[in-house]
Tab-separated table of C-alpha atoms in Angstrom:
chain	number	residue	atom	x	y	z
A	1318	MET	CA	0.003	0.000	-0.025
A	1319	ILE	CA	1.287	3.403	-0.964
A	1320	ALA	CA	-0.471	6.673	0.102
A	1321	ILE	CA	0.530	9.978	-1.290
A	1322	ARG	CA	-0.816	13.193	0.163
A	1323	SER	CA	-0.460	16.770	-1.216
A	1324	LEU	CA	2.942	16.104	-2.767
A	1325	VAL	CA	4.688	19.148	-4.165
A	1326	LYS	CA	8.106	19.257	-5.751
A	1327	TYR	CA	9.923	22.195	-7.326
A	1328	PHE	CA	12.945	21.997	-9.533
A	1329	GLY	CA	14.263	25.594	-9.311
A	1330	ASN	CA	11.418	27.785	-10.465
A	1331	ARG	CA	9.557	24.929	-12.112
A	1332	THR	CA	6.755	23.129	-10.235
A	1333	VAL	CA	7.114	19.483	-11.217
A	1334	LEU	CA	4.505	18.007	-8.878
A	1335	ARG	CA	1.428	20.143	-7.978
A	1336	SER	CA	-0.270	18.745	-4.872
A	1337	VAL	CA	-0.451	15.148	-5.980
A	1338	ASN	CA	-2.778	12.858	-4.072
A	1339	CYS	CA	-3.193	9.183	-4.862
A	1340	GLU	CA	-3.243	5.661	-3.333
A	1341	PHE	CA	-1.983	2.374	-4.692
A	1342	ALA	CA	-3.702	-0.671	-3.202
A	1343	PRO	CA	-2.170	-4.110	-2.588
A	1344	GLY	CA	-2.793	-6.702	-5.328
A	1345	ARG	CA	-3.193	-4.077	-8.071
A	1346	VAL	CA	-0.959	-3.326	-11.022
A	1347	VAL	CA	-0.974	0.363	-11.670
A	1348	GLY	CA	0.335	1.992	-14.811
A	1349	ILE	CA	1.601	5.523	-14.573
A	1350	ALA	CA	1.398	7.302	-17.851
A	1351	GLY	CA	1.595	10.750	-19.306
A	1352	PRO	CA	3.501	12.904	-21.839
A	1353	ASN	CA	7.200	13.691	-21.291
A	1354	ALA	CA	7.948	15.984	-18.345
A	1355	CYS	CA	4.515	15.432	-16.771
A	1356	GLY	CA	6.104	14.412	-13.451
A	1357	LYS	CA	5.650	10.647	-13.492
A	1358	SER	CA	9.360	9.869	-12.992
A	1359	THR	CA	9.585	12.477	-10.197
A	1360	LEU	CA	6.548	10.859	-8.495
A	1361	MET	CA	8.115	7.420	-8.785
A	1362	LYS	CA	11.499	8.719	-7.477
A	1363	SER	CA	9.737	10.483	-4.623
A	1364	ILE	CA	8.325	7.163	-3.462
A	1365	LEU	CA	11.733	5.586	-3.663
A	1366	GLY	CA	13.390	8.442	-1.695
A	1367	LEU	CA	15.524	9.418	-4.727
A	1368	VAL	CA	13.836	12.763	-4.908
A	1369	ILE	CA	13.034	14.692	-1.733
A	1370	PRO	CA	9.656	16.372	-1.927
A	1371	ASP	CA	9.239	19.996	-0.892
A	1372	LYS	CA	5.833	19.469	0.624
A	1373	GLY	CA	3.464	16.543	1.304
A	1374	GLU	CA	3.753	13.091	2.693
A	1375	ILE	CA	4.285	9.641	1.274
A	1376	GLU	CA	3.563	6.476	3.248
A	1377	VAL	CA	4.829	3.086	2.118
A	1378	SER	CA	3.191	0.160	3.945
A	1379	GLY	CA	2.332	2.644	6.729
A	1380	ILE	CA	5.992	3.870	7.021
A	1381	SER	CA	6.904	7.409	6.025
A	1382	ALA	CA	9.053	7.468	2.840
A	1383	ARG	CA	11.499	9.648	4.683
A	1384	MET	CA	12.509	6.631	6.775
A	1385	ASP	CA	15.187	4.360	5.271
A	1386	SER	CA	13.183	1.230	6.281
A	1387	ALA	CA	10.397	2.262	3.892
A	1388	ARG	CA	12.574	1.382	0.991
A	1389	GLY	CA	12.995	-2.170	2.273
A	1390	GLU	CA	9.383	-2.626	1.243
A	1391	ILE	CA	10.120	-1.672	-2.361
A	1392	GLY	CA	11.798	-3.558	-5.181
A	1393	TYR	CA	12.988	-1.051	-7.826
A	1394	MET	CA	13.840	-1.830	-11.461
A	1395	PRO	CA	15.283	1.296	-13.111
A	1396	GLN	CA	14.990	2.019	-16.874
A	1397	HIS	CA	18.745	1.888	-17.351
A	1398	ALA	CA	20.402	-0.948	-15.450
A	1399	SER	CA	23.884	0.432	-14.904
A	1400	TYR	CA	26.295	-1.349	-12.609
A	1401	PRO	CA	30.001	-0.957	-11.943
A	1402	ALA	CA	31.857	-2.676	-14.850
A	1403	ARG	CA	33.832	-4.987	-12.631
A	1404	LEU	CA	30.909	-6.135	-10.431
A	1405	THR	CA	29.513	-9.606	-11.234
A	1406	PRO	CA	25.790	-10.358	-11.049
A	1407	ARG	CA	26.492	-12.769	-8.132
A	1408	GLU	CA	28.162	-10.052	-6.195
A	1409	LEU	CA	25.299	-7.649	-6.970
A	1410	PHE	CA	22.732	-10.085	-5.652
A	1411	GLU	CA	24.786	-10.597	-2.488
A	1412	LEU	CA	25.113	-6.820	-2.004
A	1413	VAL	CA	21.425	-6.164	-2.489
A	1414	ALA	CA	20.469	-9.051	-0.124
A	1415	ALA	CA	22.931	-7.797	2.505
A	1416	LEU	CA	21.554	-4.226	2.255
A	1417	ARG	CA	17.943	-5.432	2.501
A	1418	ARG	CA	18.881	-7.838	5.319
A	1419	LYS	CA	16.595	-10.415	3.683
A	1420	ASN	CA	17.006	-13.888	2.352
A	1421	PRO	CA	16.874	-13.799	-1.451
A	1422	THR	CA	14.345	-16.675	-1.517
A	1423	ARG	CA	13.493	-16.451	-5.204
A	1424	ARG	CA	16.952	-15.793	-6.522
A	1425	GLU	CA	17.681	-19.309	-7.972
A	1426	GLU	CA	14.291	-19.657	-9.444
A	1427	LEU	CA	14.523	-16.222	-11.206
A	1428	ILE	CA	17.996	-16.965	-12.470
A	1429	ASP	CA	16.685	-20.049	-14.201
A	1430	ARG	CA	13.574	-18.345	-15.462
A	1431	PHE	CA	15.607	-15.575	-17.063
A	1432	ALA	CA	18.280	-18.057	-18.182
A	1433	VAL	CA	21.200	-15.991	-16.907
A	1434	ARG	CA	23.027	-18.624	-14.832
A	1435	SER	CA	25.983	-18.690	-17.314
A	1436	PHE	CA	26.492	-14.928	-16.748
A	1437	LEU	CA	26.551	-14.973	-12.993
A	1438	ASP	CA	30.376	-14.608	-12.685
A	1439	SER	CA	30.892	-12.354	-15.632
A	1440	PRO	CA	31.647	-8.673	-14.977
A	1441	CYS	CA	28.594	-6.534	-15.606
A	1442	GLY	CA	30.624	-4.395	-18.027
A	1443	THR	CA	30.742	-7.358	-20.449
A	1444	LEU	CA	27.029	-8.007	-20.350
A	1445	SER	CA	24.506	-6.852	-23.000
A	1446	VAL	CA	21.911	-4.194	-22.189
A	1447	GLY	CA	19.202	-6.846	-22.220
A	1448	THR	CA	21.124	-9.182	-19.855
A	1449	ARG	CA	21.745	-6.369	-17.472
A	1450	GLN	CA	18.074	-5.621	-17.544
A	1451	LYS	CA	17.307	-9.258	-16.586
A	1452	ILE	CA	19.845	-9.006	-13.696
A	1453	SER	CA	18.054	-5.787	-12.651
A	1454	ALA	CA	14.721	-7.635	-12.638
A	1455	ILE	CA	16.145	-10.443	-10.540
A	1456	ALA	CA	17.635	-7.986	-8.071
A	1457	ALA	CA	14.298	-6.245	-7.700
A	1458	LEU	CA	12.215	-9.400	-7.316
A	1459	MET	CA	14.438	-11.914	-5.441
A	1460	CYS	CA	13.680	-10.714	-1.912
A	1461	GLU	CA	9.911	-10.813	-2.568
A	1462	PRO	CA	9.195	-7.152	-1.675
A	1463	PRO	CA	5.532	-6.219	-1.130
A	1464	ILE	CA	5.816	-3.271	-3.546
A	1465	LEU	CA	7.396	-3.207	-6.986
A	1466	ILE	CA	8.321	-0.101	-8.977
A	1467	LEU	CA	9.220	-0.793	-12.554
A	1468	ASP	CA	10.474	1.942	-14.863
A	1469	GLU	CA	10.067	1.045	-18.534
A	1470	PRO	CA	10.709	-2.575	-17.500
A	1471	THR	CA	10.637	-4.435	-20.812
A	1472	ALA	CA	12.168	-1.823	-23.093
A	1473	SER	CA	15.475	-3.800	-23.485
A	1474	PHE	CA	14.048	-7.377	-23.207
A	1475	ASP	CA	13.892	-9.888	-26.003
A	1476	PRO	CA	10.426	-11.392	-26.604
A	1477	VAL	CA	11.169	-14.441	-24.390
A	1478	ALA	CA	12.398	-12.297	-21.501
A	1479	ALA	CA	9.489	-9.866	-21.906
A	1480	TYR	CA	7.050	-12.754	-21.759
A	1481	THR	CA	8.716	-14.207	-18.703
A	1482	PHE	CA	8.685	-10.793	-17.005
A	1483	LYS	CA	4.922	-10.262	-17.727
A	1484	GLN	CA	4.186	-13.610	-16.261
A	1485	LEU	CA	6.171	-12.688	-13.118
A	1486	VAL	CA	4.314	-9.392	-12.765
A	1487	ARG	CA	0.966	-11.294	-12.911
A	1488	GLU	CA	2.221	-13.797	-10.329
A	1489	GLU	CA	3.423	-11.026	-8.054
A	1490	SER	CA	0.023	-9.286	-8.397
A	1491	LYS	CA	-1.797	-12.486	-7.421
A	1492	ARG	CA	0.519	-12.754	-4.401
A	1493	GLY	CA	-0.870	-9.369	-3.248
A	1494	SER	CA	2.033	-7.123	-4.285
A	1495	THR	CA	1.422	-3.401	-5.177
A	1496	ILE	CA	3.011	-2.897	-8.561
A	1497	LEU	CA	3.677	0.412	-10.301
A	1498	ILE	CA	4.748	0.474	-13.901
A	1499	VAL	CA	5.983	3.577	-15.498
A	1500	SER	CA	5.935	3.058	-19.263
A	1501	HIS	CA	5.372	4.751	-22.661
A	1502	ILE	CA	4.662	1.428	-24.293
A	1503	VAL	CA	0.855	1.362	-24.293
A	1504	SER	CA	0.596	-2.285	-25.426
A	1505	GLU	CA	2.663	-3.298	-22.426
A	1506	LEU	CA	0.456	-1.359	-20.029
A	1507	GLU	CA	-2.651	-2.816	-21.764
A	1508	GLN	CA	-1.476	-6.325	-21.048
A	1509	LEU	CA	-0.454	-5.763	-17.446
A	1510	ILE	CA	-2.337	-3.091	-15.615
A	1511	ASP	CA	-5.514	-3.068	-13.581
A	1512	ASP	CA	-5.497	0.711	-12.930
A	1513	LEU	CA	-4.043	3.696	-14.632
A	1514	VAL	CA	-2.768	6.961	-13.187
A	1515	PHE	CA	-2.525	9.586	-15.924
A	1516	MET	CA	-0.443	12.584	-15.190
A	1517	LEU	CA	-0.315	16.051	-16.954
A	1518	GLU	CA	1.814	19.049	-15.994
A	1519	GLY	CA	2.492	17.720	-12.475
A	1520	ARG	CA	-1.096	16.841	-11.634
A	1521	VAL	CA	-2.901	13.505	-11.533
A	1522	LEU	CA	-5.536	13.931	-14.185
A	1523	PHE	CA	-7.078	10.502	-13.913
A	1524	GLN	CA	-6.811	7.660	-11.463
A	1525	GLY	CA	-9.054	4.689	-11.878
A	1526	SER	CA	-9.524	1.293	-13.250
A	1527	PHE	CA	-8.897	0.445	-16.910
A	1528	ASP	CA	-12.625	-0.262	-17.311
A	1529	ALA	CA	-13.510	3.077	-15.876
A	1530	LEU	CA	-11.201	4.803	-18.345
A	1531	SER	CA	-12.718	2.804	-21.196
A	1532	ASN	CA	-16.217	3.876	-20.197
A	1533	LEU	CA	-15.172	7.454	-19.809
A	1534	ALA	CA	-13.369	7.708	-23.162
A	1535	GLY	CA	-15.918	5.506	-25.004
A	1536	THR	CA	-13.280	3.172	-26.296
A	1537	SER	CA	-11.632	0.003	-25.095
A	1538	ASP	CA	-8.411	0.999	-26.919
A	1539	LEU	CA	-6.096	2.166	-24.160
A	1540	GLU	CA	-3.816	3.995	-26.647
A	1541	LEU	CA	-6.796	6.050	-28.006
A	1542	ALA	CA	-8.097	6.694	-24.492
A	1543	ILE	CA	-4.652	8.005	-23.405
A	1544	ILE	CA	-4.413	10.205	-26.501
A	1545	GLN	CA	-7.918	11.625	-25.690
A	1546	LEU	CA	-6.728	12.401	-22.090
A	1547	MET	CA	-3.642	14.122	-23.469
A	1548	GLN	CA	-5.709	16.226	-25.896
A	1549	GLY	CA	-8.246	16.974	-23.197
A	1550	THR	CA	-11.137	15.510	-25.251
A	1551	THR	CA	-12.173	13.089	-22.508
A	1552	HIS	CA	-14.131	14.897	-19.762
A	1553	LEU	CA	-13.247	13.445	-16.380
A	1554	HIS	CA	-15.801	12.693	-13.697
A	1555	SER	CA	-15.141	13.450	-10.115
A	1556	GLU	CA	-15.212	9.772	-8.937
A	1557	ASP	CA	-12.462	8.862	-11.446
A	1558	THR	CA	-10.184	11.890	-11.006
A	1559	ALA	CA	-7.716	12.520	-8.395
A	1560	ARG	CA	-7.929	15.754	-6.465
B	933	MET	CA	24.865	-2.065	6.866
B	934	THR	CA	27.748	0.414	6.355
B	935	ALA	CA	30.135	-2.555	6.517
B	936	ALA	CA	28.384	-4.291	3.567
B	937	ILE	CA	28.712	-1.147	1.413
B	938	LEU	CA	32.212	-0.430	2.605
B	939	ARG	CA	33.343	-3.916	1.752
B	940	TYR	CA	31.748	-3.616	-1.731
B	941	GLU	CA	33.140	-0.180	-2.355
B	942	CYS	CA	36.669	-1.202	-1.311
B	943	PHE	CA	36.521	-4.315	-3.566
B	944	ASN	CA	35.280	-2.146	-6.429
B	945	ALA	CA	37.855	0.555	-5.960
B	946	LEU	CA	40.724	-1.933	-5.570
B	947	ARG	CA	39.749	-3.682	-8.838
B	948	SER	CA	40.221	-0.419	-10.773
B	949	LYS	CA	42.846	-0.815	-13.469
B	950	TRP	CA	43.335	2.906	-13.086
B	951	LEU	CA	44.777	2.324	-9.615
B	952	TYR	CA	47.149	-0.392	-10.738
B	953	ALA	CA	48.433	1.918	-13.475
B	954	TYR	CA	48.885	4.753	-10.994
B	955	THR	CA	50.755	2.447	-8.583
B	956	ALA	CA	53.011	1.161	-11.300
B	957	LEU	CA	53.746	4.582	-12.644
B	958	LEU	CA	54.443	6.087	-9.204
B	959	THR	CA	56.590	3.118	-8.158
B	960	THR	CA	58.666	3.429	-11.313
B	961	THR	CA	59.089	7.221	-10.904
B	962	ILE	CA	60.081	6.953	-7.256
B	963	PHE	CA	62.395	4.038	-7.980
B	964	GLY	CA	64.090	6.193	-10.730
B	965	LEU	CA	64.418	9.247	-8.587
B	966	ALA	CA	65.767	7.354	-5.608
B	967	TYR	CA	68.247	5.528	-7.793
B	968	LEU	CA	69.549	8.776	-9.237
B	969	ALA	CA	69.637	10.628	-5.974
B	970	ALA	CA	71.495	7.742	-4.316
B	971	ASP	CA	70.860	9.035	-0.848
B	972	ILE	CA	67.790	8.751	1.349
B	973	ARG	CA	67.733	12.423	2.423
B	974	ARG	CA	68.092	13.815	-1.054
B	975	THR	CA	65.498	11.323	-2.307
B	976	GLU	CA	63.022	12.501	0.328
B	977	LEU	CA	63.501	16.133	-0.632
B	978	VAL	CA	63.078	15.471	-4.255
B	979	LEU	CA	59.993	13.377	-3.574
B	980	ILE	CA	58.389	16.150	-1.610
B	981	SER	CA	58.526	18.358	-4.645
B	982	VAL	CA	57.278	15.648	-7.061
B	983	LEU	CA	54.622	13.997	-4.892
B	984	ILE	CA	53.115	17.330	-3.815
B	985	LEU	CA	52.196	17.825	-7.422
B	986	LEU	CA	51.204	14.349	-8.418
B	987	VAL	CA	49.340	12.927	-5.415
B	988	PRO	CA	46.741	15.736	-5.101
B	989	LEU	CA	46.144	15.691	-8.848
B	990	VAL	CA	45.566	11.978	-9.067
B	991	SER	CA	43.377	12.081	-5.901
B	992	MET	CA	41.209	14.873	-7.436
B	993	LEU	CA	40.836	13.195	-10.801
B	994	PHE	CA	40.180	9.693	-9.395
B	995	THR	CA	37.684	10.973	-6.823
B	996	THR	CA	35.646	13.070	-9.231
B	997	ALA	CA	35.716	10.392	-11.953
B	998	TYR	CA	34.720	7.749	-9.400
B	999	TRP	CA	31.639	9.743	-8.187
B	1000	TYR	CA	30.500	10.659	-11.675
B	1001	GLY	CA	31.154	7.205	-13.061
B	1002	SER	CA	28.992	5.536	-10.426
B	1003	GLU	CA	26.113	8.014	-10.570
B	1004	LEU	CA	23.456	5.424	-11.717
B	1005	PHE	CA	24.704	2.812	-9.337
B	1006	THR	CA	24.563	5.380	-6.462
B	1007	GLU	CA	20.920	5.913	-7.507
B	1008	LEU	CA	20.337	2.139	-7.153
B	1009	LEU	CA	22.041	2.087	-3.710
B	1010	VAL	CA	20.036	5.086	-2.496
B	1011	ALA	CA	16.813	3.165	-3.439
B	1012	GLN	CA	17.822	0.423	-1.010
B	1013	PRO	CA	16.921	0.532	2.733
B	1014	VAL	CA	20.195	2.158	3.740
B	1015	SER	CA	20.940	5.673	4.835
B	1016	ARG	CA	22.579	8.100	2.404
B	1017	ARG	CA	25.046	8.844	5.225
B	1018	SER	CA	26.249	5.234	5.050
B	1019	ILE	CA	26.670	5.228	1.230
B	1020	PHE	CA	28.517	8.556	1.442
B	1021	TRP	CA	30.992	7.525	4.113
B	1022	ALA	CA	31.571	4.031	2.705
B	1023	ARG	CA	32.490	5.584	-0.614
B	1024	ILE	CA	34.746	8.354	0.688
B	1025	ILE	CA	36.537	5.894	3.069
B	1026	SER	CA	37.078	3.378	0.211
B	1027	ILE	CA	38.406	6.036	-2.190
B	1028	VAL	CA	40.885	7.366	0.440
B	1029	ALA	CA	41.913	3.935	1.583
B	1030	SER	CA	42.573	2.641	-1.935
B	1031	LEU	CA	44.608	5.746	-3.036
B	1032	THR	CA	46.551	5.639	0.248
B	1033	THR	CA	47.361	1.939	-0.200
B	1034	CYS	CA	48.679	2.669	-3.722
B	1035	LEU	CA	50.891	5.543	-2.299
B	1036	ALA	CA	52.178	3.265	0.501
B	1037	ILE	CA	53.258	0.587	-1.975
B	1038	ALA	CA	54.774	3.091	-4.475
B	1039	LEU	CA	56.634	5.002	-1.744
B	1040	PHE	CA	57.926	2.235	0.521
B	1041	VAL	CA	58.744	-0.584	-1.963
B	1042	PRO	CA	61.513	1.328	-3.918
B	1043	THR	CA	62.921	3.381	-1.037
B	1044	VAL	CA	63.106	0.521	1.378
B	1045	THR	CA	64.548	-1.715	-1.276
B	1046	LEU	CA	67.305	0.766	-2.122
B	1047	PHE	CA	68.105	2.319	1.274
B	1048	GLY	CA	66.433	0.198	3.945
B	1049	PHE	CA	63.747	1.568	6.282
B	1050	ASP	CA	64.080	5.220	7.465
B	1051	ARG	CA	61.677	6.722	10.011
B	1052	SER	CA	61.388	10.009	8.060
B	1053	LEU	CA	59.800	8.040	5.241
B	1054	VAL	CA	56.791	7.516	7.515
B	1055	TRP	CA	56.455	11.327	7.877
B	1056	LEU	CA	56.787	11.784	4.173
B	1057	PHE	CA	54.083	9.133	3.630
B	1058	LEU	CA	51.820	10.691	6.258
B	1059	GLY	CA	52.189	14.186	4.707
B	1060	MET	CA	51.434	13.009	1.213
B	1061	ALA	CA	48.533	10.657	2.375
B	1062	LEU	CA	46.957	13.697	4.081
B	1063	ALA	CA	47.445	15.936	1.003
B	1064	GLY	CA	45.796	13.109	-1.068
B	1065	ALA	CA	43.015	12.802	1.415
B	1066	VAL	CA	42.283	16.537	1.420
B	1067	PHE	CA	41.920	16.415	-2.390
B	1068	CYS	CA	39.685	13.384	-2.194
B	1069	CYS	CA	37.434	15.419	0.104
B	1070	LEU	CA	37.573	18.438	-2.184
B	1071	GLY	CA	36.826	16.161	-5.181
B	1072	THR	CA	33.839	14.689	-3.350
B	1073	LEU	CA	32.628	18.233	-2.530
B	1074	VAL	CA	32.843	19.147	-6.274
B	1075	ALA	CA	31.139	15.962	-7.445
B	1076	THR	CA	28.225	16.331	-5.010
B	1077	TYR	CA	27.564	19.976	-5.945
B	1078	VAL	CA	28.267	20.086	-9.691
B	1079	ILE	CA	25.996	17.699	-11.616
B	1080	ASP	CA	27.648	18.051	-15.040
B	1081	ARG	CA	30.736	15.838	-14.988
B	1082	LEU	CA	32.828	17.915	-17.454
B	1083	TRP	CA	32.302	21.031	-15.349
B	1084	GLY	CA	33.041	19.018	-12.199
B	1085	ILE	CA	36.297	17.563	-13.449
B	1086	GLY	CA	37.273	20.924	-14.826
B	1087	LEU	CA	36.523	22.647	-11.530
B	1088	GLY	CA	38.521	19.964	-9.729
B	1089	LEU	CA	41.558	20.627	-11.968
B	1090	ALA	CA	41.151	24.403	-11.436
B	1091	ILE	CA	41.170	23.855	-7.577
B	1092	TRP	CA	44.333	21.748	-7.907
B	1093	PHE	CA	45.982	24.382	-10.050
B	1094	TYR	CA	45.002	27.159	-7.684
B	1095	PHE	CA	46.579	25.308	-4.682
B	1096	ILE	CA	49.656	24.351	-6.673
B	1097	ALA	CA	50.531	27.716	-8.204
B	1098	VAL	CA	47.994	30.505	-8.039
B	1099	HIS	CA	47.699	30.856	-4.228
B	1100	ASP	CA	51.386	31.398	-3.653
B	1101	GLY	CA	51.576	33.714	-6.702
B	1102	LEU	CA	48.725	35.851	-5.459
B	1103	LEU	CA	50.242	35.996	-1.951
B	1104	LEU	CA	53.614	37.054	-3.353
B	1105	LEU	CA	51.999	39.783	-5.441
B	1106	LEU	CA	49.963	41.120	-2.509
B	1107	LEU	CA	53.028	41.166	-0.282
B	1108	TYR	CA	54.950	43.017	-3.036
B	1109	TRP	CA	52.209	45.604	-3.524
B	1110	PHE	CA	51.878	46.270	0.143
B	1111	ARG	CA	55.547	45.812	1.022
B	1112	GLU	CA	55.673	48.970	3.095
B	1113	TYR	CA	53.216	47.413	5.597
B	1114	PRO	CA	54.203	44.733	8.228
B	1115	LEU	CA	52.243	41.804	6.653
B	1116	ASP	CA	54.377	38.881	7.708
B	1117	HIS	CA	51.786	37.473	10.073
B	1118	LEU	CA	49.015	38.001	7.628
B	1119	GLY	CA	51.079	36.278	4.876
B	1120	ALA	CA	51.809	33.354	7.101
B	1121	GLY	CA	48.137	33.171	8.019
B	1122	ALA	CA	47.305	32.987	4.370
B	1123	CYS	CA	49.078	29.632	4.253
B	1124	ALA	CA	46.144	28.154	6.281
B	1125	PHE	CA	43.993	28.725	3.149
B	1126	ASN	CA	46.124	26.379	1.064
B	1127	ALA	CA	46.183	22.750	2.190
B	1128	LEU	CA	49.238	22.005	0.074
B	1129	SER	CA	51.247	24.845	1.573
B	1130	ILE	CA	50.430	23.443	4.966
B	1131	VAL	CA	51.673	19.955	4.034
B	1132	ARG	CA	54.759	21.317	2.154
B	1133	VAL	CA	55.688	23.595	5.068
B	1134	GLY	CA	55.118	20.838	7.645
B	1135	LEU	CA	57.306	18.417	5.757
B	1136	LEU	CA	60.099	20.805	4.968
B	1137	LEU	CA	60.231	22.082	8.496
B	1138	TYR	CA	60.464	18.375	9.606
B	1139	PHE	CA	63.270	17.764	7.077
B	1140	ASP	CA	64.922	21.107	7.968
B	1141	ALA	CA	65.097	22.319	4.363
B	1142	PRO	CA	64.110	25.994	4.530
B	1143	LEU	CA	65.483	26.764	1.052
B	1144	LEU	CA	62.737	24.630	-0.502
B	1145	LEU	CA	59.897	26.196	1.417
B	1146	GLY	CA	58.708	28.771	-1.199
B	1147	HIS	CA	57.520	32.228	-0.204
B	1148	ALA	CA	54.510	31.190	1.956
B	1149	GLY	CA	56.550	28.576	3.646
B	1150	ALA	CA	59.377	30.919	4.388
B	1151	LEU	CA	56.942	33.238	6.160
B	1152	VAL	CA	55.639	30.441	8.302
B	1153	SER	CA	59.031	29.071	9.154
B	1154	GLY	CA	60.035	32.499	10.391
B	1155	LEU	CA	57.057	32.563	12.726
B	1156	ALA	CA	56.877	28.896	13.669
B	1157	GLU	CA	57.868	28.315	17.271
B	1158	GLY	CA	58.783	24.882	18.627
B	1159	LYS	CA	56.128	22.711	19.973
B	1160	MET	CA	53.115	24.569	18.532
B	1161	VAL	CA	54.028	23.611	14.950
B	1162	VAL	CA	52.686	20.014	15.114
B	1163	PRO	CA	49.328	20.687	16.694
B	1164	ILE	CA	48.758	23.670	14.326
B	1165	PHE	CA	49.714	21.438	11.319
B	1166	PHE	CA	47.293	18.656	12.306
B	1167	GLY	CA	44.551	21.174	13.274
B	1168	LEU	CA	44.718	22.950	9.885
B	1169	ILE	CA	44.814	19.804	7.915
B	1170	GLY	CA	41.933	18.396	10.032
B	1171	GLY	CA	40.006	21.524	9.065
B	1172	TRP	CA	40.669	20.882	5.374
B	1173	LEU	CA	39.451	17.257	5.746
B	1174	VAL	CA	36.364	17.950	7.833
B	1175	ILE	CA	34.930	21.111	6.348
B	1176	PRO	CA	34.597	19.967	2.663
B	1177	LEU	CA	33.141	16.579	3.880
B	1178	VAL	CA	30.552	18.247	6.120
B	1179	PHE	CA	29.238	20.285	3.161
B	1180	ALA	CA	29.495	17.405	0.767
B	1181	GLN	CA	27.627	15.078	3.085
B	1182	ARG	CA	24.833	17.667	3.645
B	1183	ARG	CA	24.497	18.118	-0.045
B	1184	PHE	CA	24.509	14.333	-0.695
B	1185	ALA	CA	21.837	13.794	1.967
B	1186	ARG	CA	19.521	16.381	0.317
B	1187	ARG	CA	20.190	16.007	-3.381
B	1188	ASP	CA	17.686	14.702	-5.892
B	1189	PHE	CA	18.692	11.778	-8.172
């Protein structure tokens, strides 16, 4: 469970988040979408403690996001998996498990599912972008965190890895995890998400279920519905909009 | 928690090919200089002049490059349930420790091989290790405040150049312009604003080589009195270590990734 209240963030004179309020419930896969520079990455980074908000409060599983322990609840998969060139995936997994003080219960299973066992002792600098992304997915999922934040997760995956990853997301969702996916790939969102948060100019313009958005936009095509939101041709009802 | 990051950071820094190249180059240079000087005392005096240029430069470049090069990985570490303070201290300790280890190998292996162990080598090592540590702290300060890596590395080089040449030049110019006034104390005090002057003066006073002190050093040596020199030396160097780190840590704790 993630609760965000009146979140405001400035970068210099620019207001990036304008009093954002939203909640993400357990067992739901939520897509965060919006045009470039709408604030979705800043929102995600605020939850992760990477960006420090100027006003407002974020609670992660009932713990203030300002506390270091809140991040123990979150598995994070960044858009660009960049690791020190000489670090091996095995060492990375050991480091992440040590920092999280948790047993990486799913590590071996995930290594097999992503077929990366032969790369475990290779320096990360020698791995392809796609393999590094698989390593990143394993690092995020192996300790079974109750919340997952995935930034453009399948952008570098081959079709097999993308399929495996989507299966994993569905399994995690059934297990009761809260999953946030930031993505520009509408087809990916369409396949995975239960709810959508649409942001525009630092505000949450829509938060609701995929079905609610379809009804509102009068189309079951998510891409078209999102385009309508961006163009302002879909009129939002109070029950579906965030404050 | 800090121990896990510290262990990783030390492993990572010590596996840098850069550091091996630095150690090899420094060892070869020191071996060559020591062989040509053919005397421990002369070798030490030559090494003060050479290392005071080289060690801060390498420390500044390595530190800034290390921080900028691990930016995305730092982001991943910050997203883990560990305090930013732990990440910051683990990194700075590992950088200083790895560079100091390189210096120790490069300094002691050739000199001890050629001349046997001399206690004054320890003071030379200590002085240079402190100079290197100060520049690691300044490099960290630069890398935490300046986001653009080219600007950051450029600023780091400018700081090194200021401490190596510009500070003493400006001081000399000021003393020349205002030569009719009694500015000796002021000039000596100005040394406190240059960490390298402090190290150089401290070492040359220890090695009793006033001719190599330079202008700022000559002012200090004229005013230095007996037992106060050592506490003042360590107090000033301590300030140069602590102050940049306090600001850098505050910035690191509050910055957005």
